[in-house]
XYZ file of C-alpha atoms in Angstrom:
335
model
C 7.061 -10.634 -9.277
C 9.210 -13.987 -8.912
C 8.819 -16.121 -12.097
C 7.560 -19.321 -11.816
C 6.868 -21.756 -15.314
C 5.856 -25.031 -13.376
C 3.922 -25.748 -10.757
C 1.830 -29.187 -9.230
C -1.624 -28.691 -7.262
C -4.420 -30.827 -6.124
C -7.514 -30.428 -7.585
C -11.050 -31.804 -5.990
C -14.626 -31.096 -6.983
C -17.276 -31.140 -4.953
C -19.355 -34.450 -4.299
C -23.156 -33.942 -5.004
C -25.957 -33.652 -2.350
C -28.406 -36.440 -1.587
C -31.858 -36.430 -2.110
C -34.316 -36.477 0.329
C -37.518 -38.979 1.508
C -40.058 -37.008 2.211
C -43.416 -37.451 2.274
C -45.959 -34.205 1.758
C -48.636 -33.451 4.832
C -51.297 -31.147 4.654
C -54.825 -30.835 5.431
C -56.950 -32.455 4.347
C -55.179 -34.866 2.430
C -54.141 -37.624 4.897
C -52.412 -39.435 1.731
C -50.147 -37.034 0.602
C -47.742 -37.942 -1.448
C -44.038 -38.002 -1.929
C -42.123 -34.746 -2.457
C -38.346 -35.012 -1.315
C -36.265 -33.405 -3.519
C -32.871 -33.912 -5.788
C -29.499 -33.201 -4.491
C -27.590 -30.397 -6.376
C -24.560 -31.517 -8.080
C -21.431 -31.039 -6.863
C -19.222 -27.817 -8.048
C -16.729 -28.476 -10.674
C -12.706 -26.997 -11.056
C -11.658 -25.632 -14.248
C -8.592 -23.840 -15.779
C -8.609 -20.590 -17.766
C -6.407 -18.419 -19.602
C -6.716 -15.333 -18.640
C -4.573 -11.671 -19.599
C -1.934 -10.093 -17.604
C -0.420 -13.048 -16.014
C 3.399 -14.616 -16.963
C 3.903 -16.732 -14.034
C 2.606 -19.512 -12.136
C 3.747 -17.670 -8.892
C -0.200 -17.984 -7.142
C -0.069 -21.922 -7.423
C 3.449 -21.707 -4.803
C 1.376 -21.303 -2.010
C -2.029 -22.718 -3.118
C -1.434 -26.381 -3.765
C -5.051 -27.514 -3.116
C -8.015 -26.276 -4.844
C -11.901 -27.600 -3.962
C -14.739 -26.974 -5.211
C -17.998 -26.619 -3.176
C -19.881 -29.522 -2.566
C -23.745 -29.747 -3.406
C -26.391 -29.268 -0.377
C -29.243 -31.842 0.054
C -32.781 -32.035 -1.023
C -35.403 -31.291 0.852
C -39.058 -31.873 1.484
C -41.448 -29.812 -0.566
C -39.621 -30.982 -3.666
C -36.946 -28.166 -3.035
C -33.672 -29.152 -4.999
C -30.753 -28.924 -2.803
C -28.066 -26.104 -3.889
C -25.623 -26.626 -6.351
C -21.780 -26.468 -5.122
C -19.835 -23.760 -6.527
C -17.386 -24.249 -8.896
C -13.928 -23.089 -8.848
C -11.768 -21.336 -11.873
C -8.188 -21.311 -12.007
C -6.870 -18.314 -13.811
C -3.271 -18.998 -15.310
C -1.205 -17.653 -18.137
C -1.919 -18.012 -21.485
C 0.441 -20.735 -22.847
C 0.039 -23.002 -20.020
C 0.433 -26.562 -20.872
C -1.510 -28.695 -18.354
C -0.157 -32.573 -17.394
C -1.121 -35.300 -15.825
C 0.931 -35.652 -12.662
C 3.163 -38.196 -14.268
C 3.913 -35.249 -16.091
C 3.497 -37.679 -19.556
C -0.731 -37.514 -20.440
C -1.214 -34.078 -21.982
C -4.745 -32.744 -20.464
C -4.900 -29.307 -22.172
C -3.127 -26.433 -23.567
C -4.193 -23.103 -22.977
C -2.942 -21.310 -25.944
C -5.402 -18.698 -26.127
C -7.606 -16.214 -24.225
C -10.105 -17.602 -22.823
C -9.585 -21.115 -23.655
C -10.776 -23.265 -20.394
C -9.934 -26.955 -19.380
C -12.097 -29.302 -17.363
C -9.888 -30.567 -14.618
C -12.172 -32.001 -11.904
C -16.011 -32.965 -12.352
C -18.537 -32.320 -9.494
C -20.509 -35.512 -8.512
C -23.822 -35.565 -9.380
C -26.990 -34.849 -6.887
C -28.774 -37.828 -5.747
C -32.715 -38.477 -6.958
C -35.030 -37.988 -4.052
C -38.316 -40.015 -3.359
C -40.518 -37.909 -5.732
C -38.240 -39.340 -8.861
C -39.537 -42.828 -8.048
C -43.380 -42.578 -7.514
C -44.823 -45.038 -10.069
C -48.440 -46.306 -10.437
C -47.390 -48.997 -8.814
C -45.348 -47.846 -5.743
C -47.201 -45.083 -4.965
C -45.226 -44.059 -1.425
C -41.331 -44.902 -2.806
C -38.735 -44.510 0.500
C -35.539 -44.313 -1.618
C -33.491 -42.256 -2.399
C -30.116 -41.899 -4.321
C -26.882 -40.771 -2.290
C -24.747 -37.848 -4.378
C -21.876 -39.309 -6.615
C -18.572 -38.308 -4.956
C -16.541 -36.149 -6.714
C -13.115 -36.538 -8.602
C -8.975 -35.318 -7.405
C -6.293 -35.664 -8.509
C -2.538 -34.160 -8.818
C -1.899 -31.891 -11.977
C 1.036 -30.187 -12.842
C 1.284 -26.935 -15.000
C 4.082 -26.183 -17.180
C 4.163 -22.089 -18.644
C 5.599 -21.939 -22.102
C 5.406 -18.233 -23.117
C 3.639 -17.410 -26.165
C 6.420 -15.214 -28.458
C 7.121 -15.168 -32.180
C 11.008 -15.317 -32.111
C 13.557 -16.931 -29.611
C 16.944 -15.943 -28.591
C 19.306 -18.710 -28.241
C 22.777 -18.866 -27.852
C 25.592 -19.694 -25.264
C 25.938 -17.480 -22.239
C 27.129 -14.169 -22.785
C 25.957 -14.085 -26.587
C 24.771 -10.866 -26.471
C 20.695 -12.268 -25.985
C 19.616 -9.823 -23.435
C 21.445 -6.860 -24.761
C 19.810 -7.414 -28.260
C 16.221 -7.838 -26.465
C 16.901 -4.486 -24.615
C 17.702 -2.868 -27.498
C 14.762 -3.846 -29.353
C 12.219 -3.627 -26.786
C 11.559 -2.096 -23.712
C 12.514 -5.346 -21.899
C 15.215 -4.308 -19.128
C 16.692 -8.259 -18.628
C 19.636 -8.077 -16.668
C 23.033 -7.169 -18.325
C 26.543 -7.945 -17.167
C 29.806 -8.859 -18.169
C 29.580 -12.800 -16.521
C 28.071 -15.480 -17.246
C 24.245 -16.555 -16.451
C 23.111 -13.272 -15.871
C 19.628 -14.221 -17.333
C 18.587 -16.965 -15.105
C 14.682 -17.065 -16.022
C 12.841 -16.305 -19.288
C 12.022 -12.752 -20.485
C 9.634 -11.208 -23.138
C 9.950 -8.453 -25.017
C 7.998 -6.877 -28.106
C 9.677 -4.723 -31.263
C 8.251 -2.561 -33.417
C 8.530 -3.629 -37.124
C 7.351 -1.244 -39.677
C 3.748 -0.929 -38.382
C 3.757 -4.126 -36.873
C 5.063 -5.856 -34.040
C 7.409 -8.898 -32.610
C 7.148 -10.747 -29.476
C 10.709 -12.139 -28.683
C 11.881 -14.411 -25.661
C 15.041 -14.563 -24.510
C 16.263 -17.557 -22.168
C 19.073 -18.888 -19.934
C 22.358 -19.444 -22.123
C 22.966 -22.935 -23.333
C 25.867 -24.556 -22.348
C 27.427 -28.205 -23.656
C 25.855 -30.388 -21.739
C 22.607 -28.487 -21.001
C 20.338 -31.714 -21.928
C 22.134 -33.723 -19.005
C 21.404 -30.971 -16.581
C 25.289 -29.015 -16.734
C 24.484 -25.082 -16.019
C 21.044 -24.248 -15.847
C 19.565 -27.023 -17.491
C 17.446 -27.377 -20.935
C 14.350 -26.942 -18.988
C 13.945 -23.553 -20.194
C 14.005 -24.147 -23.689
C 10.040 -25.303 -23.354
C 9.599 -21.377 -23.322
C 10.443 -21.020 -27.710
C 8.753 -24.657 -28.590
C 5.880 -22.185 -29.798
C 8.170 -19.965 -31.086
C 8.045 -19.761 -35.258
C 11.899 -18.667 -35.787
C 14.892 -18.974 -33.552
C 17.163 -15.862 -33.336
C 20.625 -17.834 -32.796
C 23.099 -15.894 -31.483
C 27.395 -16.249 -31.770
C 29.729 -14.199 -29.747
C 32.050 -12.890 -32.496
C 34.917 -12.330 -30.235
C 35.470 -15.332 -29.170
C 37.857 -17.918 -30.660
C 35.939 -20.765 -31.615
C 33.034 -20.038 -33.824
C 32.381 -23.402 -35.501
C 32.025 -25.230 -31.988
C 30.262 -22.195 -30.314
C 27.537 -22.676 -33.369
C 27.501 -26.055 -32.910
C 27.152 -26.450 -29.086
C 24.046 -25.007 -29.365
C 22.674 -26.559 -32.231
C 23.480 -29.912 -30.559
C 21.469 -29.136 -27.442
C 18.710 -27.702 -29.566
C 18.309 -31.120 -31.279
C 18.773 -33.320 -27.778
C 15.733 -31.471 -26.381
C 13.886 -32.617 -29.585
C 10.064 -31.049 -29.154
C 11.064 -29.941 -33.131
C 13.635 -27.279 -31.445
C 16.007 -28.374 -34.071
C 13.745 -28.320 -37.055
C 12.586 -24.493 -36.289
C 13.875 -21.740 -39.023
C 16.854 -20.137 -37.302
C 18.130 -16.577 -38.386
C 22.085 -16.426 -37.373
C 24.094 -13.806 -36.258
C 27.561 -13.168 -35.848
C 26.875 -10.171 -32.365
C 29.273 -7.949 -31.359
C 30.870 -7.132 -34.032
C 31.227 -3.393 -32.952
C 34.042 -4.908 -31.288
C 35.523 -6.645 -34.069
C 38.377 -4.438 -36.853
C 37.394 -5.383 -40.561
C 39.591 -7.924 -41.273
C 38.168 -9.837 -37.921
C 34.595 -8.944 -38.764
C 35.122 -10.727 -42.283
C 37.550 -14.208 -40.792
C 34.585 -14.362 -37.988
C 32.053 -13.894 -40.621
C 33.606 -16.594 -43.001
C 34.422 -19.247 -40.528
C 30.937 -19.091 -38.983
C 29.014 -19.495 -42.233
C 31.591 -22.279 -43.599
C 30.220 -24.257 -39.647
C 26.645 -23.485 -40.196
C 25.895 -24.054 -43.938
C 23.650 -20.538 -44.319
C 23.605 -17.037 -44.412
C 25.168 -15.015 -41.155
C 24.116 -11.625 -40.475
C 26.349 -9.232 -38.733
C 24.925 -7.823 -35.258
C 25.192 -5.319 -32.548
C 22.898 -4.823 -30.268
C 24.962 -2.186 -28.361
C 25.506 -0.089 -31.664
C 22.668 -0.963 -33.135
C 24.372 -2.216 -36.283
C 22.121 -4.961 -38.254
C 19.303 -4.926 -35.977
C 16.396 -3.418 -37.963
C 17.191 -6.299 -40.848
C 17.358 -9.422 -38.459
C 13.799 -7.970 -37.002
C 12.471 -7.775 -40.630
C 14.053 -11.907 -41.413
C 12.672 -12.400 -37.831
C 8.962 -10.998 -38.943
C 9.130 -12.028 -42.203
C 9.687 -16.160 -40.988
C 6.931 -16.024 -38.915
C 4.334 -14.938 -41.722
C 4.720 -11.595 -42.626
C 4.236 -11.003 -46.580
C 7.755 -11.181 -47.946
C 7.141 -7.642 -50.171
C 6.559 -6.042 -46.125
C 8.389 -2.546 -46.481
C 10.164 -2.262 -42.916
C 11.651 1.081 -43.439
């Protein structure tokens, strides 16, 4: 299934019926009375969050959405029909604008949770609302309110405990495979993740829900490689899992590339607890390991752990600091 995080669509309710004039004949009463009836209302269009869904795919080719529109009243007092609402199933962790994209509307963070996006119009009074002592054979009756549209874009930020950042070719989606039973695509270029993927690890008895992303490059907030856009996808993240190649050459501005483009997105990116890692250090001798390792933690200010997702070296104790940030009791026994 293609992924798709945002999506706009046209939402309308349904406008509400009008009631009828009617007047009631029968025999033997040659004055009968009036007896049109109400309108129903016009159907509504919501959003819910629903399980089993992690992409905004169904809104590519379903851009307009209506609701059913209420039926008349009728003589005999019969109330016309209520229109039929409509429900919008999305992910959970969809985030739903205004189509200015700036007026937050709702955010579906949990199961179940449901927005109001359009409502129906109202049904329209018929004749028998008005009869009065004094006007005793009304002929009025109200038209149905029309209903409400608009444009309204969604915007998918998955729901995951930990995010992987780092610069292309970190070592993000061969840490996530290794922890999970995520199968992101692996190669030995650049930009081999192009959209987000989740993945959950087991953690003593418990588990961890980690997203990994689309490398950062410098320049990523100005649009250079694929863009910042993806980084909406660990705002609800409670740690970031930062990632340094350790064989390249340049730790301090590798760290700090990143970091930089963390705090131009802003959203609190750059206030989030991060857990560092020097990765790949399988392919590192010790005297490398321990220069990388020093020169990296002099740049960043705080601990460095050493990594390998291929050899598995350091992973079950960055999963711990990973579970442990985002409210685990610190005493936990991961072993």
């Amino acid at each position: 299934m293609r992924f798709l995080d945002q999506a706009k669509i046209h939402v309308q309710s349904g406008a509400g019926g009008s009631g009828c004039v009617s007047f009631r004949r029968a025999k033997n009463e040659p004055r009968g009375g009036p007896d049109g009836g109400d309108g129903g209302d016009g159907g509504s269009v919501f959003a819910e969050a629903v399980e089993g869904l992690n992409t905004l795919i169904d809104f590519r080719f379903r851009q307009h959405v209506k609701a059913g529109r209420g039926e008349h009243g009728q003589g005999a007092c019969r109330a016309g029909a209520r229109g039929a609402d409509v429900v919008l199933a999305v992910p959970v962790g969809t985030e739903i604008l205004a189509e200015t994209g700036d007026a937050p509307i709702a955010d579906l963070a949990e199961v179940g949770a449901r927005a109001l996006l359009a409502q129906g119009g109202s049904g329209g009074r018929g004749n028998a609302r008005f009869k009065s002592s004094t006007n005793r054979s009304p002929r009025r009756a109200d038209t149905g309110g029309d209903g409400e549209e608009c444009w309204i874009r969604l915007h998918l930020k998955l729901l995951a405990d930990a995010g992987l950042v780092g610069l292309p070719n970190a070592g993000k989606s061969t840490f996530l495979a290794a922890v999970s039973r995520a199968r992101p695509k692996i190669a030995d270029y650049p930009f081999t993740t192009l959209v987000p993927h989740l993945g959950v690890a087991a953690v003593g008895d418990e588990e961890l829900v980690l997203a990994d992303i689309p490398g950062l490059i410098e320049g990523a907030h100005g649009g250079a490689g694929l863009g910042d856009r993806f980084l909406g996808h660990i705002e609800r993240c409670g740690v970031l899992i930062h990632l340094v190649d350790g064989t390249q050459a340049d730790m301090a501005q590798a760290y700090r590339t990143v970091r930089t483009e963390l705090d131009a997105y802003g959203h609190g990116l750059a206030a989030k607890p991060e857990i560092l890692c020097l990765n790949k250090v399988d392919a590192l001798g010790e005297d490398q390991r321990a220069h990388q390792h020093d020169c990296l933690t002099e740049a960043s200010g705080s601990a460095v752990h050493l990594l390998s997702g291929v050899a598995g070296e350091g992973v079950r104790e960055v999963l711990a600091a990973a579970h442990r940030a985002v409210g685990a009791p610190a005493d936990h026994d991961f072993e």
